[in-house]
Amino acid sequence: NAGVMQNPRHLVRRRGQEARLRCSPMKGHSHVYWYRQLPEEGLKFMVYLQKENIIDESGMPKERFSAEFPKEGPSILRIQQVVRGDSAAYFCASSPGSGPESSYEQYFGPGTRLTVT
Amino acid sequence: DAKTTQPTSMDCAEGRAANLPCNHSTISGNEYVYWYRQIHSQGPQYIIHGLKNNETNEMASLIITEDRKSSTLILPHATLRDTAVYYCSAKYSGAGSYQLTFGKGTKLSVIP
């Protein structure tokens, strides 16, 4: 039973380019969460999605960032016109439900490390 | 979510118990204490959580003081693979509680 998969593991982009980060949840999980971890800082929630729906994007920057979780295929976190401050590790997690257990039944992927040059 | 305070780093000898403290003096009655860890270059991993009573699972034990203002995560027999950053979080467990947020945590180094 494969865990949460993220690709690419490492991504280098020049300032102004677009970054696309992919996340495939665990089998049977229909809830996906994206987090960002800046160097030497803790984890910050960005967005929570279910299939074809954005449930909570309160942690997402208002500009340049978007996320989707289509009916078929992985969830995508898209960053347009990247800047150096976007350099971070981006983690995706999935859970089987959104009830109280979602606080601790989130399984994380290995992350994508984005470097903006 | 209540603010938590953890030491920046700790060392532990291999095979000994690792006791990681966490202060959460402003915790409210319906907030749980959660522990996660992050091994270098990996995603966070859930360890344990509790409300009032002490909890134990296959990974660790969680001791919560009677006034709930602090807790201790215990790894009974630390191994080198337990070297990681450990995060303590105090948060409500219910609808909308999926937003995990961690501070800088405690960097635990298990020494041979």
Short mmCIF file of C-alpha atoms in Angstrom, two decimals:
data_model
loop_
_atom_site.label_atom_id
_atom_site.label_comp_id
_atom_site.label_asym_id
_atom_site.label_seq_id
_atom_site.Cartn_x
_atom_site.Cartn_y
_atom_site.Cartn_z
CA ASN A 1 0.00 0.00 0.00
CA ALA A 2 1.87 3.03 -1.27
CA GLY A 3 2.05 6.08 0.93
CA VAL A 4 1.55 9.67 -0.09
CA MET A 5 3.60 10.41 -3.15
CA GLN A 6 4.95 13.77 -4.15
CA ASN A 7 6.88 14.80 -7.20
CA PRO A 8 9.20 16.18 -8.02
CA ARG A 9 11.27 15.80 -4.84
CA HIS A 10 13.44 18.72 -5.80
CA LEU A 11 12.51 21.59 -8.11
CA VAL A 12 14.65 24.52 -9.17
CA ARG A 13 13.01 27.51 -10.80
CA ARG A 14 14.24 30.93 -11.83
CA ARG A 15 12.43 33.98 -10.58
CA GLY A 16 9.29 34.59 -12.63
CA GLN A 17 8.81 30.98 -13.71
CA GLU A 18 5.95 28.72 -12.68
CA ALA A 19 6.26 25.82 -10.25
CA ARG A 20 3.89 22.83 -10.28
CA LEU A 21 3.97 20.44 -7.38
CA ARG A 22 2.07 17.16 -7.50
CA CYS A 23 0.64 15.02 -4.75
CA SER A 24 -1.00 11.61 -4.98
CA PRO A 25 -2.81 10.72 -1.74
CA MET A 26 -2.78 7.32 -0.12
CA LYS A 27 -5.16 4.81 -1.63
CA GLY A 28 -8.62 5.32 -0.20
CA HIS A 29 -7.91 8.86 1.01
CA SER A 30 -10.01 11.63 -0.48
CA HIS A 31 -8.78 14.53 1.65
CA VAL A 32 -5.58 16.37 0.78
CA TYR A 33 -3.72 19.08 2.69
CA TRP A 34 -0.81 21.23 1.60
CA TYR A 35 1.73 22.70 4.00
CA ARG A 36 4.78 24.88 3.63
CA GLN A 37 7.91 24.73 5.73
CA LEU A 38 10.35 27.58 5.39
CA PRO A 39 14.01 26.96 6.24
CA GLU A 40 14.54 26.71 10.00
CA GLU A 41 10.85 27.33 10.66
CA GLY A 42 7.87 25.22 11.56
CA LEU A 43 5.09 23.87 9.43
CA LYS A 44 2.31 26.14 8.17
CA PHE A 45 -1.04 25.02 6.79
CA MET A 46 -1.89 26.28 3.31
CA VAL A 47 -4.97 24.58 1.88
CA TYR A 48 -7.35 21.66 2.35
CA LEU A 49 -9.02 20.03 -0.63
CA GLN A 50 -11.40 17.23 -1.39
CA LYS A 51 -12.02 15.89 -4.88
CA GLU A 52 -12.96 18.86 -7.10
CA ASN A 53 -13.47 21.14 -4.08
CA ILE A 54 -11.36 23.59 -2.14
CA ILE A 55 -12.57 23.33 1.44
CA ASP A 56 -10.24 25.74 3.22
CA GLU A 57 -7.59 27.93 1.62
CA SER A 58 -7.13 30.27 4.55
CA GLY A 59 -3.39 29.61 4.70
CA MET A 60 -2.75 30.21 1.03
CA PRO A 61 -1.19 33.51 -0.13
CA LYS A 62 -3.81 35.50 -1.99
CA GLU A 63 -1.75 35.94 -5.14
CA ARG A 64 0.24 33.59 -7.34
CA PHE A 65 -0.71 30.44 -5.44
CA SER A 66 -3.48 28.05 -6.43
CA ALA A 67 -4.38 24.45 -5.71
CA GLU A 68 -6.64 21.85 -7.24
CA PHE A 69 -7.62 18.25 -6.70
CA PRO A 70 -9.35 17.04 -9.86
CA LYS A 71 -11.69 14.10 -10.11
CA GLU A 72 -8.93 12.12 -11.76
CA GLY A 73 -5.25 12.51 -11.10
CA PRO A 74 -3.09 14.06 -8.41
CA SER A 75 -3.56 17.24 -6.48
CA ILE A 76 -1.57 20.15 -7.88
CA LEU A 77 -0.12 23.12 -6.04
CA ARG A 78 0.75 25.81 -8.53
CA ILE A 79 2.93 28.82 -7.88
CA GLN A 80 3.06 31.41 -10.61
CA GLN A 81 5.88 33.94 -11.09
CA VAL A 82 7.96 32.46 -8.29
CA VAL A 83 10.11 34.69 -6.10
CA ARG A 84 13.05 33.82 -3.86
CA GLY A 85 10.80 33.90 -0.81
CA ASP A 86 8.87 30.94 -2.20
CA SER A 87 11.90 28.70 -1.63
CA ALA A 88 10.73 26.16 0.91
CA ALA A 89 9.72 22.55 1.43
CA TYR A 90 6.12 21.89 0.44
CA PHE A 91 4.47 18.92 2.06
CA CYS A 92 1.28 17.21 1.10
CA ALA A 93 -0.74 15.08 3.51
CA SER A 94 -3.83 12.97 3.04
CA SER A 95 -6.44 11.57 5.38
CA PRO A 96 -9.36 9.19 5.05
CA GLY A 97 -11.85 11.61 6.56
CA SER A 98 -12.30 15.11 7.93
CA GLY A 99 -13.68 14.32 11.34
CA PRO A 100 -11.91 14.75 14.67
CA GLU A 101 -9.43 12.09 13.68
CA SER A 102 -8.16 14.27 10.84
CA SER A 103 -6.04 16.08 13.39
CA TYR A 104 -3.82 13.07 13.75
CA GLU A 105 -4.60 10.79 10.86
CA GLN A 106 -2.80 12.90 8.30
CA TYR A 107 -0.13 10.95 6.48
CA PHE A 108 2.58 13.09 4.97
CA GLY A 109 4.49 12.70 1.76
CA PRO A 110 8.25 13.21 1.50
CA GLY A 111 7.85 16.80 0.33
CA THR A 112 9.00 18.86 -2.63
CA ARG A 113 11.93 21.15 -2.02
CA LEU A 114 11.54 24.24 -4.17
CA THR A 115 14.55 26.42 -4.79
CA VAL A 116 14.09 29.71 -6.58
CA THR A 117 17.26 31.17 -8.07
CA ASP B 1 -4.65 26.91 19.55
CA ALA B 2 -2.62 27.29 22.72
CA LYS B 3 1.02 28.39 22.46
CA THR B 4 3.59 25.71 23.24
CA THR B 5 7.20 26.06 24.33
CA GLN B 6 9.87 23.42 23.81
CA PRO B 7 13.64 23.34 24.33
CA THR B 8 15.56 23.92 21.14
CA SER B 9 17.65 20.77 21.38
CA MET B 10 18.38 17.72 23.50
CA ASP B 11 20.79 14.82 23.47
CA CYS B 12 20.03 11.28 24.56
CA ALA B 13 22.26 8.20 24.79
CA GLU B 14 21.22 5.28 22.64
CA GLY B 15 19.16 2.77 24.60
CA ARG B 16 18.19 5.27 27.28
CA ALA B 17 14.81 6.92 27.68
CA ALA B 18 14.37 10.26 25.94
CA ASN B 19 12.12 12.66 27.85
CA LEU B 20 10.99 15.64 25.80
CA PRO B 21 9.16 18.38 27.68
CA CYS B 22 6.53 20.79 26.40
CA ASN B 23 4.90 23.73 28.15
CA HIS B 24 1.35 24.73 27.23
CA SER B 25 0.29 26.87 30.16
CA THR B 26 -2.62 28.52 28.30
CA ILE B 27 -4.19 25.28 27.11
CA SER B 28 -7.97 25.21 27.33
CA GLY B 29 -10.15 22.35 28.50
CA ASN B 30 -11.02 21.04 25.05
CA GLU B 31 -7.55 21.23 23.55
CA TYR B 32 -5.58 18.07 23.03
CA VAL B 33 -1.80 17.76 23.17
CA TYR B 34 -0.32 16.29 19.99
CA TRP B 35 3.18 15.15 19.21
CA TYR B 36 4.68 14.73 15.76
CA ARG B 37 8.24 14.23 14.64
CA GLN B 38 10.15 14.98 11.48
CA ILE B 39 13.17 12.98 10.54
CA HIS B 40 15.59 14.88 8.35
CA SER B 41 14.32 15.40 4.80
CA GLN B 42 11.06 13.54 5.46
CA GLY B 43 7.49 14.57 6.10
CA PRO B 44 6.12 14.87 9.64
CA GLN B 45 4.97 11.70 11.34
CA TYR B 46 2.23 11.45 13.95
CA ILE B 47 3.38 10.00 17.30
CA ILE B 48 0.69 10.34 19.96
CA HIS B 49 -1.96 12.62 21.39
CA GLY B 50 -3.89 12.98 24.66
CA LEU B 51 -6.30 15.15 26.62
CA LYS B 52 -5.95 14.49 30.34
CA ASN B 53 -4.85 10.94 30.92
CA ASN B 54 -1.45 9.55 30.19
CA GLU B 55 -1.30 7.71 26.91
CA THR B 56 0.93 4.97 25.52
CA ASN B 57 1.26 3.42 22.11
CA GLU B 58 3.88 1.40 20.28
CA MET B 59 6.00 4.46 19.64
CA ALA B 60 5.93 6.47 22.85
CA SER B 61 4.26 7.48 26.08
CA LEU B 62 2.69 10.84 26.82
CA ILE B 63 2.58 12.13 30.38
CA ILE B 64 0.31 15.14 30.98
CA THR B 65 0.47 16.98 34.30
CA GLU B 66 -2.68 17.17 36.37
CA ASP B 67 -3.09 20.89 35.69
CA ARG B 68 -2.43 20.19 31.97
CA LYS B 69 0.03 23.06 31.74
CA SER B 70 2.83 20.81 30.57
CA SER B 71 3.51 17.38 29.17
CA THR B 72 6.40 15.04 28.48
CA LEU B 73 6.89 12.73 25.54
CA ILE B 74 8.85 9.64 26.49
CA LEU B 75 10.67 7.41 24.03
CA PRO B 76 11.48 4.49 26.33
CA HIS B 77 14.54 3.11 24.54
CA ALA B 78 15.87 5.67 22.11
CA THR B 79 17.58 4.43 18.97
CA LEU B 80 19.64 6.29 16.40
CA ARG B 81 16.59 6.30 14.13
CA ASP B 82 14.77 8.44 16.69
CA THR B 83 17.04 11.37 15.89
CA ALA B 84 14.56 13.96 14.62
CA VAL B 85 12.81 17.22 15.37
CA TYR B 86 9.89 16.65 17.74
CA TYR B 87 6.90 18.99 17.64
CA CYS B 88 4.38 19.51 20.42
CA SER B 89 1.07 21.14 19.56
CA ALA B 90 -1.99 21.96 21.64
CA LYS B 91 -5.16 22.19 19.64
CA TYR B 92 -8.83 21.52 19.55
CA SER B 93 -9.83 18.15 18.19
CA GLY B 94 -13.04 18.52 16.28
CA ALA B 95 -14.55 19.82 13.09
CA GLY B 96 -12.10 22.09 11.32
CA SER B 97 -9.19 20.95 13.44
CA TYR B 98 -7.22 19.62 10.49
CA GLN B 99 -4.90 22.63 10.34
CA LEU B 100 -1.67 21.29 11.78
CA THR B 101 0.76 24.01 12.76
CA PHE B 102 4.14 23.42 14.32
CA GLY B 103 6.74 25.72 15.79
CA LYS B 104 10.44 25.01 15.76
CA GLY B 105 10.23 21.95 17.98
CA THR B 106 13.01 20.13 19.83
CA LYS B 107 15.88 18.68 17.87
CA LEU B 108 16.64 15.34 19.54
CA SER B 109 20.04 13.82 18.84
CA VAL B 110 20.45 10.19 19.90
CA ILE B 111 24.11 9.51 20.51
CA PRO B 112 25.73 6.05 20.17
#
